[in-house]
Short mmCIF file of C-alpha atoms and ligand atoms in Angstrom, two decimals:
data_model
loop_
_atom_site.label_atom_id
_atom_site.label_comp_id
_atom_site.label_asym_id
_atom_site.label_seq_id
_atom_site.Cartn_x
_atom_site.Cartn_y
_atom_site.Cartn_z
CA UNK A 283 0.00 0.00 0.00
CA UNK A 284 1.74 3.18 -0.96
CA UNK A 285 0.50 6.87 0.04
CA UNK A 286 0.25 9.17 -3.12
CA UNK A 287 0.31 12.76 -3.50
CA UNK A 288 -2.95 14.50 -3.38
CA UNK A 289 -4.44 17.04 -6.16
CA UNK A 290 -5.91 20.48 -5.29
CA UNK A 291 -8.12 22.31 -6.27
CA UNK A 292 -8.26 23.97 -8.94
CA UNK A 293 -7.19 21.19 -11.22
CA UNK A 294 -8.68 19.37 -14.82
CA UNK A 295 -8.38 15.71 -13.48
CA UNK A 296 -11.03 17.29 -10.50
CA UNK A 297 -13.62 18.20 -12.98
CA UNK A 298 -13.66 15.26 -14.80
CA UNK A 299 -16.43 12.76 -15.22
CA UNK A 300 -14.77 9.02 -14.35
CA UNK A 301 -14.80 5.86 -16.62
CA UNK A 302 -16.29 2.91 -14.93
CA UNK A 303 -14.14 0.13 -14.06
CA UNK A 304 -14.58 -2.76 -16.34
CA UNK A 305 -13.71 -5.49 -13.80
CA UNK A 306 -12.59 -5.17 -10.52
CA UNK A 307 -9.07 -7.16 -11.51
CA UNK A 308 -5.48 -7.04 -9.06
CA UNK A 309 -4.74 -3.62 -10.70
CA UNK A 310 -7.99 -2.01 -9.18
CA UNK A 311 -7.60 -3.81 -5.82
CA UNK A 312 -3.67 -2.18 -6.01
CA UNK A 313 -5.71 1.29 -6.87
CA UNK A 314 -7.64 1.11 -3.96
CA UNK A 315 -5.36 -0.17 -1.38
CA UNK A 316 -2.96 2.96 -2.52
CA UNK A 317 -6.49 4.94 -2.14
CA UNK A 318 -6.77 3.93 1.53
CA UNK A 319 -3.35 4.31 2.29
CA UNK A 320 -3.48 8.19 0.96
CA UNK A 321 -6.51 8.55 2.94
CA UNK A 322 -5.46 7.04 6.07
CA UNK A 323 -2.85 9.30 6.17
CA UNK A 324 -4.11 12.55 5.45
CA UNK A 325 -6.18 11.63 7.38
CA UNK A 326 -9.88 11.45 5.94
CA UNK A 327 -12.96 9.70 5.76
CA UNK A 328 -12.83 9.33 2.03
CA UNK A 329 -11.22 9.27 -1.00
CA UNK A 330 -12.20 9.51 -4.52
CA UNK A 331 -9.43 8.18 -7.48
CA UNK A 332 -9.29 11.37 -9.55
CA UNK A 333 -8.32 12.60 -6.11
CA UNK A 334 -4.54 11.14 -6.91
CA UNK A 335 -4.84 11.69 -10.65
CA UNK A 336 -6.51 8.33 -11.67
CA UNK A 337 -10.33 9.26 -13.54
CA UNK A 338 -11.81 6.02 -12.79
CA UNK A 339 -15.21 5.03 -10.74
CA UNK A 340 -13.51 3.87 -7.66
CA UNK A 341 -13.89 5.73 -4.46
CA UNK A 342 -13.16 4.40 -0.31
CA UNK A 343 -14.43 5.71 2.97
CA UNK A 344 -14.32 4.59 6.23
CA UNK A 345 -16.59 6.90 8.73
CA UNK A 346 -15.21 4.38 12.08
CA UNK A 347 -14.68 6.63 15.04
CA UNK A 348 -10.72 6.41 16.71
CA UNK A 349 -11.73 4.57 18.94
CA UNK A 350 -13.31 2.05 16.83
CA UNK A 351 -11.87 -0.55 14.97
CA UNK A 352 -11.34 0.45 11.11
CA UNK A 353 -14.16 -0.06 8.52
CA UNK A 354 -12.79 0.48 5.41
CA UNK A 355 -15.01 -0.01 2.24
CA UNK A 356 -13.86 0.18 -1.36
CA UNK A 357 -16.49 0.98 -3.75
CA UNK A 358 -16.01 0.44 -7.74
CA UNK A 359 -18.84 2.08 -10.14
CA UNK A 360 -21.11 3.11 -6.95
CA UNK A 361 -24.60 4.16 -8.15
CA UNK A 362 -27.14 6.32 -6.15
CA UNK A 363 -30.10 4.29 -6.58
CA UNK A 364 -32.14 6.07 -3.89
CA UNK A 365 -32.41 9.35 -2.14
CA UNK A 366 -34.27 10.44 0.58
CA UNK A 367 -36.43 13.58 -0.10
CA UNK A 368 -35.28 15.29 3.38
CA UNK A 369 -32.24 17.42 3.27
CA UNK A 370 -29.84 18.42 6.09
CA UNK A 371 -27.04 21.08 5.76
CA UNK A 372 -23.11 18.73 7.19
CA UNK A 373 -19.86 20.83 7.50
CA UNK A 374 -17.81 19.60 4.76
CA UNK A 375 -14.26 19.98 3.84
CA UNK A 376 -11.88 18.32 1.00
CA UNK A 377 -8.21 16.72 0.80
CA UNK A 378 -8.18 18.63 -2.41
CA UNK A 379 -9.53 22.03 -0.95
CA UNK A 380 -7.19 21.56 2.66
CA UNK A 381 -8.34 23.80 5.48
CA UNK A 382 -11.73 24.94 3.50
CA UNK A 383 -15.19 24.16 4.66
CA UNK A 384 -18.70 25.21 4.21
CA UNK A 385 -22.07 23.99 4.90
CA UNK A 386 -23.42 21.67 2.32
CA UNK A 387 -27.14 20.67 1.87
CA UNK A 388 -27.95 16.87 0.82
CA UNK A 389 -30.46 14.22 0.77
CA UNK A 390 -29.66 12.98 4.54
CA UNK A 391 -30.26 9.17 3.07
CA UNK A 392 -29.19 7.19 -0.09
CA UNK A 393 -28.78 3.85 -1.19
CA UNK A 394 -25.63 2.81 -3.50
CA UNK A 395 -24.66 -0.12 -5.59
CA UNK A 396 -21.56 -1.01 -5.96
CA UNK A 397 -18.51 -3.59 -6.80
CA UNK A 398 -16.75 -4.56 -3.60
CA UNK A 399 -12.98 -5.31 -3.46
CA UNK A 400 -13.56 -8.66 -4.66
CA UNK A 401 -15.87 -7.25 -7.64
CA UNK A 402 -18.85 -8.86 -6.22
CA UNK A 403 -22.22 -6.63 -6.46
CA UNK A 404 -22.88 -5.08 -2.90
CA UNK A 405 -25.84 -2.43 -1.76
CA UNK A 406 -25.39 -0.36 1.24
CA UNK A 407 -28.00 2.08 2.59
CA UNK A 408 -26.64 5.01 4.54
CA UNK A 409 -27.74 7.47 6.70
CA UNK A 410 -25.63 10.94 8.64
CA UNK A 411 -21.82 10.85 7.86
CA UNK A 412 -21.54 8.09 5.94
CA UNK A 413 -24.53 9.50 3.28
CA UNK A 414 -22.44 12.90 3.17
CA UNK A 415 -19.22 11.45 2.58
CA UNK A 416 -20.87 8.51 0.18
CA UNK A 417 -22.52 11.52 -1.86
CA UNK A 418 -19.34 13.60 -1.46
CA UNK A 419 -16.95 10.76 -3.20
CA UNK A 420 -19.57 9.94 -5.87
CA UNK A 421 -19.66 13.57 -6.81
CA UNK A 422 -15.99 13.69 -7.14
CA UNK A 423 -16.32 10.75 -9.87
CA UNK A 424 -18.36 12.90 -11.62
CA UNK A 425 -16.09 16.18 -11.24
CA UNK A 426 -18.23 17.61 -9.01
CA UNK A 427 -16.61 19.36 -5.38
CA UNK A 428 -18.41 20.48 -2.61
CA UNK A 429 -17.81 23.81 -3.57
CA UNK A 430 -20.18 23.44 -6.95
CA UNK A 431 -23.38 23.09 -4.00
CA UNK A 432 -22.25 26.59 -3.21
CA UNK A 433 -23.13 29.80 -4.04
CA UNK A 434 -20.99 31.40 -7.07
CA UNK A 435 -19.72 34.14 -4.05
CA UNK A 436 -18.92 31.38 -1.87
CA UNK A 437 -17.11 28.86 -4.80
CA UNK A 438 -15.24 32.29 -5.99
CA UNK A 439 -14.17 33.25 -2.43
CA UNK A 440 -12.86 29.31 -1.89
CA UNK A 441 -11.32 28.92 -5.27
CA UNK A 442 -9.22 32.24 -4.90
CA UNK A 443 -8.11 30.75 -1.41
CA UNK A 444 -7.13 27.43 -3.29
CA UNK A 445 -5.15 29.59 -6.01
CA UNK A 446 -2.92 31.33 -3.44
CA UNK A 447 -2.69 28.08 -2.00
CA UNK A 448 -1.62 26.31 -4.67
CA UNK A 449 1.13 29.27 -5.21
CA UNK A 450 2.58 28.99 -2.04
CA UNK A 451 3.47 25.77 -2.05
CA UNK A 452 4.56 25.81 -5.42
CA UNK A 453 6.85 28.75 -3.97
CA UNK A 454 7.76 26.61 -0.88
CA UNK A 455 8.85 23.85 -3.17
CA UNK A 456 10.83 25.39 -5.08
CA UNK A 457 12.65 27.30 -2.51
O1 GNR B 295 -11.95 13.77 5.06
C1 GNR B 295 -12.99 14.27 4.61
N1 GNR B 295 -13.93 14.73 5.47
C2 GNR B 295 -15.21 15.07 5.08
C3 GNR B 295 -15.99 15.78 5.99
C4 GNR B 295 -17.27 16.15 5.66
C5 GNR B 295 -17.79 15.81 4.44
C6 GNR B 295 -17.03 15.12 3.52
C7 GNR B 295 -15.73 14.75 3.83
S1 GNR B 295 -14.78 13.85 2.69
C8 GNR B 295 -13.18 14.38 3.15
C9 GNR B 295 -12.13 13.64 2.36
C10 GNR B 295 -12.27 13.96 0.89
O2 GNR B 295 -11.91 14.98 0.38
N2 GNR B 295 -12.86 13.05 0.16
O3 GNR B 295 -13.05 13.29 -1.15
NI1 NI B 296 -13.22 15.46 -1.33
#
């Protein structure tokens, strides 16, 4: 399992609509094992491929408290077949927008189908966290960020932050 870097915002591969996976083969599983890795140590609750550069349907969350034990799932072509018609606003932030967040509102229920790990067809209903982040990662396959539910003040005022972001530590690594 090997950590990758991690794209910001603003960036093409971010705002690109993902290819499904055809099968879930050993070079998939690899994807997604790097995909927890990078997650694990940011740390987050999810990760979506195009995150580390890769535009494919494959996303993995794990919502398990610290003082849990671990509950990773890995997720290949995931498919909202069901949302609930009540919305709640969730504080949401982004590995690829670091140190930005904003209320987002979303159906506070969906069910997804998916290929597990081992390519087999799984459905999982969620509910609180694990609907936002679920919801969050699927819109990332589609090149969608939090920051698109916004208003165009609020995206401009993030994306300017993310620019001088981006700047600085282009600066810092070059100095
Ligand atoms: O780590 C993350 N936390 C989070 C908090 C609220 C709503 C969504 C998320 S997902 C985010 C990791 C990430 O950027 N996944 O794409
Ligand atoms: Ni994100």
């Amino acid at each position: 399992m090997a950590k990758r870097p991690i794209i910001w915002a603003p960036d093409p591969v971010l705002k690109t609509k993902c290819t499904p996976v055809a099968a879930v083969d050993d070079d998939i599983r690899a994807l997604m094992d790097d995909m927890l890795a990078t997650m694990y140590a940011a740390p987050g609750i999810g990760l979506a491929a195009p995150q580390i550069g890769v535009t494919r349907r494959v996303i993995v969350v794990d919502v398990s408290d610290k003082d849990e034990p671990a509950n990773p799932i890995c997720l290949a072509n995931p498919e909202i077949l069901w949302k609930a018609e009540e919305t709640a606003l969730h504080e949401e932030g982004c590995l690829s927008l670091p140190d930005l967040y904003a209320d987002v509102e979303r159906p506070v229920a969906v069910k997804v189908a998916y290929l597990d790990r081992d390519g087999a067809k799984q459905k999982i209903e969620a509910e609180g966290l694990l609907a936002v982040c679920l919801q969050h990662e699927i819109d990332h396959i589609d090149g969608v960020l939090f920051v698109d539910h916004l208003s165009p003040l609020k995206r401009n005022m993030i994306m300017k932050k993310m620019v001088k972001a981006k700047k600085n530590r282009a600066r810092e690594e070059a100095a």
